[in-house]
Coordinates of N, CA and C in Angstrom, one line a residue:
M7 N -8.9 -14.9 4.1 CA -7.8 -15.3 4.8 C -8.2 -15.9 6.2
H8 N -7.4 -16.7 6.8 CA -7.7 -17.3 8.0 C -6.7 -16.8 9.1
G9 N -7.1 -17.0 10.4 CA -6.3 -16.5 11.5 C -4.8 -16.8 11.4
S10 N -4.5 -18.0 10.9 CA -3.1 -18.4 10.8 C -2.4 -17.5 9.7
E11 N -3.1 -17.1 8.7 CA -2.5 -16.3 7.6 C -2.2 -14.9 8.2
Y12 N -3.1 -14.4 9.0 CA -2.9 -13.1 9.7 C -1.6 -13.2 10.6
L13 N -1.5 -14.3 11.3 CA -0.4 -14.5 12.2 C 0.9 -14.5 11.3
L14 N 0.9 -15.2 10.2 CA 2.1 -15.2 9.3 C 2.5 -13.8 8.9
I15 N 1.5 -13.0 8.5 CA 1.8 -11.6 8.2 C 2.6 -10.9 9.3
M16 N 2.0 -11.0 10.5 CA 2.7 -10.4 11.6 C 4.1 -10.9 11.9
L17 N 4.2 -12.2 11.8 CA 5.5 -12.8 12.1 C 6.5 -12.5 10.9
K18 N 6.0 -12.5 9.7 CA 6.9 -12.2 8.6 C 7.4 -10.8 8.6
L19 N 6.5 -9.8 8.9 CA 6.9 -8.4 9.0 C 7.6 -8.0 10.3
G20 N 7.1 -8.6 11.4 CA 7.7 -8.2 12.7 C 7.8 -6.8 13.0
A21 N 6.8 -6.0 12.5 CA 6.9 -4.6 12.7 C 5.5 -4.1 13.0
A22 N 5.2 -4.0 14.3 CA 3.9 -3.6 14.8 C 3.5 -2.2 14.3
E23 N 4.5 -1.4 14.0 CA 4.2 -0.1 13.6 C 3.5 0.0 12.2
F24 N 3.5 -1.1 11.5 CA 2.7 -1.2 10.3 C 2.0 -2.5 10.0
H25 N 2.4 -3.6 10.6 CA 1.8 -4.9 10.2 C 0.3 -5.0 10.6
W26 N -0.2 -4.2 11.5 CA -1.6 -4.2 11.9 C -2.4 -3.6 10.8
H27 N -1.9 -2.7 10.0 CA -2.6 -2.1 8.9 C -3.0 -3.2 7.9
F28 N -2.0 -4.1 7.6 CA -2.2 -5.2 6.7 C -3.2 -6.2 7.2
T29 N -3.0 -6.6 8.5 CA -3.9 -7.6 9.1 C -5.3 -7.1 9.1
Q30 N -5.5 -5.9 9.6 CA -6.9 -5.3 9.7 C -7.5 -5.0 8.3
G31 N -6.6 -4.6 7.4 CA -7.1 -4.4 6.0 C -7.7 -5.7 5.4
F32 N -6.9 -6.8 5.5 CA -7.4 -8.0 5.0 C -8.6 -8.5 5.8
Q33 N -8.7 -8.3 7.1 CA -9.9 -8.7 7.8 C -11.1 -7.9 7.4
A34 N -10.9 -6.6 7.1 CA -12.0 -5.8 6.7 C -12.5 -6.3 5.3
L35 N -11.6 -6.6 4.4 CA -12.0 -7.0 3.1 C -12.6 -8.4 3.1
D36 N -12.2 -9.3 4.1 CA -12.9 -10.5 4.3 C -14.3 -10.4 4.7
Q37 N -14.7 -9.2 5.3 CA -16.0 -8.9 5.7 C -16.7 -8.0 4.7
D38 N -16.1 -7.9 3.5 CA -16.7 -7.0 2.4 C -16.8 -5.5 2.8
L39 N -15.9 -5.1 3.7 CA -15.8 -3.7 4.0 C -14.7 -3.1 3.2
Y40 N -15.1 -2.7 2.0 CA -14.1 -2.3 0.9 C -13.4 -1.0 1.2
I41 N -14.1 0.0 1.7 CA -13.5 1.3 1.9 C -12.5 1.2 3.0
P42 N -12.8 0.7 4.2 CA -11.8 0.7 5.3 C -10.7 -0.4 5.0
G43 N -11.1 -1.4 4.3 CA -10.1 -2.4 3.9 C -9.0 -1.9 3.0
A44 N -9.5 -1.2 2.0 CA -8.5 -0.6 1.0 C -7.7 0.5 1.7
I45 N -8.3 1.3 2.5 CA -7.5 2.4 3.2 C -6.5 1.8 4.1
C46 N -6.8 0.7 4.8 CA -5.9 0.1 5.7 C -4.7 -0.5 4.9
L47 N -5.0 -1.2 3.8 CA -3.9 -1.8 3.1 C -3.0 -0.7 2.5
L48 N -3.6 0.3 1.9 CA -2.8 1.4 1.4 C -1.9 2.1 2.4
S49 N -2.5 2.3 3.6 CA -1.8 2.9 4.7 C -0.6 2.0 5.2
G50 N -0.9 0.7 5.2 CA 0.2 -0.2 5.5 C 1.4 -0.2 4.5
I51 N 1.0 -0.1 3.3 CA 2.1 0.0 2.2 C 2.9 1.3 2.5
E52 N 2.1 2.4 2.6 CA 2.8 3.7 2.8 C 3.7 3.7 4.1
A53 N 3.1 3.2 5.2 CA 3.9 3.2 6.4 C 5.1 2.2 6.3
S54 N 4.9 1.1 5.7 CA 6.1 0.2 5.6 C 7.2 0.8 4.8
I55 N 6.9 1.6 3.8 CA 8.0 2.2 3.0 C 8.6 3.3 3.9
R56 N 7.8 4.2 4.5 CA 8.3 5.3 5.2 C 9.2 4.8 6.4
V57 N 8.7 3.9 7.2 CA 9.5 3.4 8.3 C 10.7 2.7 7.8
T58 N 10.6 1.9 6.8 CA 11.8 1.2 6.3 C 12.9 2.1 5.8
L59 N 12.5 3.1 5.1 CA 13.5 4.1 4.6 C 14.2 4.8 5.8
H60 N 13.4 5.1 6.8 CA 14.0 5.8 8.0 C 15.0 4.8 8.7
Q61 N 14.6 3.5 8.8 CA 15.4 2.6 9.5 C 16.6 2.1 8.8
I62 N 16.7 2.4 7.5 CA 17.9 2.1 6.8 C 19.0 3.0 7.3
E63 N 18.7 4.3 7.6 CA 19.6 5.3 8.1 C 19.8 5.2 9.6
Q64 N 18.7 5.0 10.3 CA 18.7 4.9 11.8 C 17.8 3.8 12.2
P65 N 18.4 2.7 12.8 CA 17.6 1.5 13.1 C 16.6 1.7 14.2
D66 N 16.5 2.8 14.9 CA 15.6 3.0 15.9 C 14.2 3.2 15.4
L67 N 13.2 3.1 16.3 CA 11.8 3.4 15.9 C 11.7 4.9 15.7
P68 N 11.2 5.3 14.5 CA 11.2 6.7 14.2 C 10.0 7.4 14.9
R69 N 10.1 8.7 15.0 CA 9.0 9.5 15.5 C 8.2 9.9 14.2
S70 N 7.0 10.3 14.4 CA 6.2 10.7 13.3 C 6.8 11.8 12.4
E71 N 7.4 12.7 13.0 CA 8.0 13.8 12.2 C 9.3 13.4 11.5
D72 N 9.8 12.2 11.7 CA 11.0 11.7 11.1 C 10.7 10.9 9.8
L73 N 9.5 10.7 9.5 CA 9.1 9.8 8.4 C 9.2 10.4 7.0
G74 N 9.2 11.7 6.8 CA 9.3 12.2 5.5 C 8.1 12.1 4.6
S75 N 8.3 12.0 3.4 CA 7.2 12.0 2.4 C 6.1 11.0 2.6
T76 N 4.9 11.4 2.3 CA 3.8 10.5 2.3 C 3.7 9.8 0.9
F77 N 2.8 8.9 0.8 CA 2.7 8.1 -0.4 C 2.6 8.9 -1.7
S78 N 3.5 8.7 -2.6 CA 3.6 9.4 -3.8 C 4.6 8.7 -4.7
N79 N 4.6 9.1 -6.0 CA 5.6 8.5 -6.9 C 7.0 8.8 -6.4
S80 N 7.2 9.9 -5.8 CA 8.5 10.2 -5.3 C 8.9 9.2 -4.2
L81 N 8.0 8.9 -3.3 CA 8.3 7.9 -2.2 C 8.7 6.6 -2.8
L82 N 7.9 6.2 -3.9 CA 8.3 4.9 -4.6 C 9.6 5.0 -5.2
R83 N 10.0 6.1 -5.8 CA 11.4 6.3 -6.3 C 12.4 6.2 -5.3
Q84 N 12.2 6.8 -4.1 CA 13.1 6.7 -3.0 C 13.3 5.2 -2.6
A85 N 12.2 4.5 -2.5 CA 12.3 3.1 -2.2 C 13.1 2.3 -3.2
R86 N 12.9 2.6 -4.5 CA 13.6 1.9 -5.5 C 15.1 2.2 -5.4
E87 N 15.4 3.4 -5.1 CA 16.8 3.8 -5.0 C 17.6 3.0 -3.9
V88 N 17.0 2.5 -2.9 CA 17.6 1.7 -1.9 C 17.5 0.2 -2.2
G89 N 16.8 -0.1 -3.3 CA 16.8 -1.5 -3.7 C 15.5 -2.3 -3.4
I90 N 14.4 -1.5 -3.0 CA 13.1 -2.2 -2.8 C 12.4 -2.3 -4.1
N91 N 11.9 -3.5 -4.4 CA 11.2 -3.7 -5.7 C 9.8 -3.2 -5.6
T92 N 9.6 -2.0 -6.0 CA 8.3 -1.4 -6.0 C 7.4 -1.9 -7.1
K93 N 7.9 -2.6 -8.0 CA 7.1 -3.2 -9.1 C 6.0 -4.1 -8.6
T94 N 6.2 -4.7 -7.5 CA 5.1 -5.5 -6.9 C 3.8 -4.7 -6.6
L95 N 3.9 -3.4 -6.6 CA 2.8 -2.5 -6.4 C 2.1 -2.2 -7.7
Q96 N 2.6 -2.6 -8.8 CA 1.9 -2.4 -10.1 C 0.6 -3.2 -10.2
F97 N -0.4 -2.5 -10.6 CA -1.7 -3.2 -10.7 C -1.8 -3.9 -12.1
P98 N -2.6 -5.0 -12.2 CA -2.8 -5.7 -13.4 C -3.1 -4.7 -14.6
G99 N -2.5 -4.8 -15.7 CA -2.8 -4.0 -16.9 C -2.1 -2.6 -16.8
E100 N -1.4 -2.3 -15.8 CA -0.8 -1.0 -15.7 C 0.6 -1.1 -16.3
T101 N 0.6 -1.0 -17.6 CA 1.9 -1.2 -18.4 C 2.8 -0.1 -18.4
D102 N 2.4 1.1 -17.9 CA 3.3 2.3 -17.9 C 3.7 2.6 -16.5
F103 N 3.7 1.7 -15.6 CA 4.1 1.9 -14.2 C 5.5 2.5 -14.1
D104 N 6.5 1.9 -14.8 CA 7.9 2.4 -14.7 C 8.0 3.9 -15.2
Q105 N 7.3 4.2 -16.3 CA 7.4 5.5 -16.8 C 6.6 6.5 -15.9
R106 N 5.5 6.2 -15.4 CA 4.7 7.1 -14.6 C 5.3 7.3 -13.2
V107 N 6.0 6.3 -12.6 CA 6.6 6.5 -11.3 C 7.7 7.5 -11.4
Q108 N 8.2 7.8 -12.6 CA 9.3 8.8 -12.7 C 8.7 10.2 -12.7
T109 N 7.4 10.4 -12.8 CA 6.8 11.7 -12.9 C 6.3 12.2 -11.6
R110 N 6.1 13.4 -11.5 CA 5.6 14.0 -10.3 C 4.0 14.0 -10.2
N111 N 3.4 14.2 -11.3 CA 1.9 14.4 -11.2 C 1.1 13.3 -11.9
D112 N 1.7 12.5 -12.7 CA 1.0 11.4 -13.3 C 1.1 10.1 -12.5
H113 N 0.3 10.1 -11.4 CA 0.5 9.1 -10.4 C 0.3 7.7 -10.9
V114 N 1.1 6.7 -10.4 CA 0.8 5.3 -10.7 C -0.5 5.0 -10.0
R115 N -1.1 3.9 -10.4 CA -2.5 3.6 -10.0 C -2.7 3.5 -8.4
I116 N -1.7 2.8 -7.8 CA -1.8 2.6 -6.3 C -1.7 3.9 -5.6
V117 N -0.9 4.8 -6.1 CA -0.8 6.2 -5.4 C -2.1 7.0 -5.7
Q118 N -2.6 6.9 -6.9 CA -3.9 7.6 -7.2 C -5.0 7.1 -6.3
L119 N -5.1 5.7 -6.2 CA -6.1 5.1 -5.4 C -6.0 5.6 -3.9
R120 N -4.8 5.6 -3.4 CA -4.6 6.1 -2.0 C -5.0 7.6 -1.9
H121 N -4.6 8.4 -2.8 CA -5.0 9.8 -2.7 C -6.5 10.0 -2.8
N122 N -7.2 9.3 -3.7 CA -8.6 9.4 -3.8 C -9.3 8.9 -2.6
L123 N -9.0 7.7 -2.1 CA -9.7 7.2 -1.0 C -9.4 7.9 0.3
A124 N -8.2 8.4 0.5 CA -7.8 9.1 1.7 C -8.6 10.4 1.8
H125 N -9.0 11.0 0.6 CA -9.7 12.2 0.6 C -11.2 12.1 0.3
G126 N -11.7 10.8 0.4 CA -13.1 10.6 0.2 C -13.6 10.6 -1.2
N127 N -12.7 10.6 -2.2 CA -13.1 10.7 -3.6 C -13.3 9.3 -4.1
V128 N -14.5 8.9 -4.4 CA -14.9 7.6 -5.0 C -15.4 7.8 -6.4
L129 N -15.3 9.0 -7.0 CA -15.9 9.2 -8.3 C -15.4 8.3 -9.4
D130 N -14.2 7.9 -9.3 CA -13.6 6.9 -10.3 C -14.3 5.6 -10.2
H131 N -15.0 5.3 -9.2 CA -15.6 4.0 -9.0 C -17.1 4.0 -9.0
V132 N -17.7 5.1 -9.3 CA -19.2 5.2 -9.5 C -19.6 4.4 -10.7
N133 N -20.7 3.6 -10.5 CA -21.3 2.9 -11.6 C -22.0 3.9 -12.5
R134 N -21.4 4.2 -13.6 CA -21.9 5.3 -14.4 C -23.2 4.9 -15.1
D135 N -23.4 3.6 -15.4 CA -24.7 3.1 -16.0 C -25.9 3.4 -15.1
L136 N -25.7 3.2 -13.8 CA -26.7 3.4 -12.8 C -26.6 4.7 -12.1
D137 N -25.5 5.5 -12.3 CA -25.3 6.7 -11.6 C -25.4 6.5 -10.1
L138 N -24.6 5.5 -9.6 CA -24.7 5.0 -8.3 C -23.3 4.6 -7.8
F139 N -23.1 4.9 -6.5 CA -21.9 4.3 -5.8 C -22.4 3.6 -4.6
T140 N -21.9 2.4 -4.5 CA -21.9 1.6 -3.2 C -20.5 1.1 -3.0
P141 N -20.1 0.7 -1.8 CA -18.8 0.2 -1.5 C -18.4 -1.0 -2.4
E142 N -19.4 -1.7 -2.8 CA -19.2 -2.9 -3.7 C -18.6 -2.5 -5.1
C143 N -18.7 -1.2 -5.4 CA -18.1 -0.7 -6.6 C -16.6 -0.8 -6.6
L144 N -16.1 -0.9 -5.4 CA -14.6 -1.0 -5.1 C -14.1 -2.5 -5.1
R145 N -15.0 -3.4 -5.3 CA -14.7 -4.8 -5.2 C -13.5 -5.2 -6.1
E146 N -13.6 -4.9 -7.4 CA -12.6 -5.3 -8.3 C -11.2 -4.6 -8.0
V147 N -11.2 -3.3 -7.7 CA -10.0 -2.7 -7.4 C -9.4 -3.2 -6.1
C148 N -10.2 -3.6 -5.1 CA -9.8 -4.2 -3.9 C -9.2 -5.5 -4.1
S149 N -9.7 -6.3 -5.1 CA -9.1 -7.6 -5.4 C -7.7 -7.4 -6.0
D150 N -7.6 -6.4 -6.9 CA -6.2 -6.1 -7.4 C -5.3 -5.6 -6.3
L151 N -5.8 -4.8 -5.4 CA -5.0 -4.3 -4.3 C -4.6 -5.4 -3.4
Q152 N -5.5 -6.4 -3.1 CA -5.1 -7.5 -2.2 C -3.9 -8.3 -2.8
G153 N -4.0 -8.5 -4.2 CA -2.9 -9.3 -4.8 C -1.6 -8.5 -4.7
S154 N -1.6 -7.2 -5.0 CA -0.4 -6.4 -5.0 C 0.1 -6.4 -3.5
T155 N -0.8 -6.2 -2.6 CA -0.4 -6.1 -1.2 C 0.3 -7.4 -0.7
K156 N -0.2 -8.6 -1.1 CA 0.4 -9.8 -0.7 C 1.8 -9.9 -1.3
E157 N 2.0 -9.5 -2.5 CA 3.3 -9.5 -3.1 C 4.2 -8.5 -2.4
W158 N 3.6 -7.3 -2.0 CA 4.4 -6.3 -1.4 C 4.9 -6.8 0.0
I159 N 4.0 -7.5 0.8 CA 4.4 -8.0 2.1 C 5.6 -8.9 2.0
A160 N 5.6 -9.8 1.0 CA 6.7 -10.7 0.8 C 8.0 -9.9 0.4
E161 N 7.8 -8.9 -0.4 CA 9.0 -8.0 -0.8 C 9.5 -7.2 0.3
I162 N 8.7 -6.5 1.0 CA 9.2 -5.6 2.1 C 9.7 -6.5 3.2
A163 N 9.1 -7.6 3.5 CA 9.7 -8.5 4.6 C 11.0 -9.0 4.2
N164 N 11.2 -9.4 3.0 CA 12.5 -9.9 2.5 C 13.5 -8.8 2.6
F165 N 13.2 -7.6 2.1 CA 14.1 -6.5 2.1 C 14.5 -6.1 3.5
R166 N 13.5 -6.1 4.4 CA 13.8 -5.7 5.8 C 14.7 -6.7 6.5
S167 N 14.5 -8.0 6.2 CA 15.3 -9.0 6.9 C 16.7 -9.0 6.5
S168 N 17.0 -8.5 5.3 CA 18.4 -8.3 4.8 C 19.0 -7.0 5.1
N169 N 18.2 -5.9 5.4 CA 18.7 -4.6 5.4 C 18.4 -3.8 6.7
I170 N 17.6 -4.3 7.5 CA 17.2 -3.6 8.8 C 17.6 -4.4 10.0
T171 N 18.3 -3.7 10.9 CA 18.7 -4.4 12.1 C 18.0 -3.6 13.2
T172 N 17.0 -4.2 13.9 CA 16.3 -3.5 15.0 C 16.5 -4.3 16.3

């Protein structure tokens, strides 16, 4: 991405409480910093849902304790219930997204990725042939995450412009 693309993200979202997560996540991935890049993008998605859900009820800037659930299938269901298209967060080849998002413990791929990386668990990404992990082992999943995140930014920006008055 280029500087103008980062600026477009900020302008499109107009929400400093989470747009920096996206901007810095993409910047990190542009530098092949896969772990911090992925964590930033995942945090941006989580924060954008939590803040938006709060602001539907109360347009003020929420306090941390007002944000409710962290990233989970349940949070995605809550977002769906108010009309946010969470399908944009479906990873390529994830054909059971709709069924899994309805469950409590069978996390959709993006939620599982967030949980794993937030807790330092990279075992799903270890190169089993070489019995080795390097951050580059996350390259493919980060590519998928970048695509989903770009779609998500457009979706959440559109939803917020129609439903949030700040």
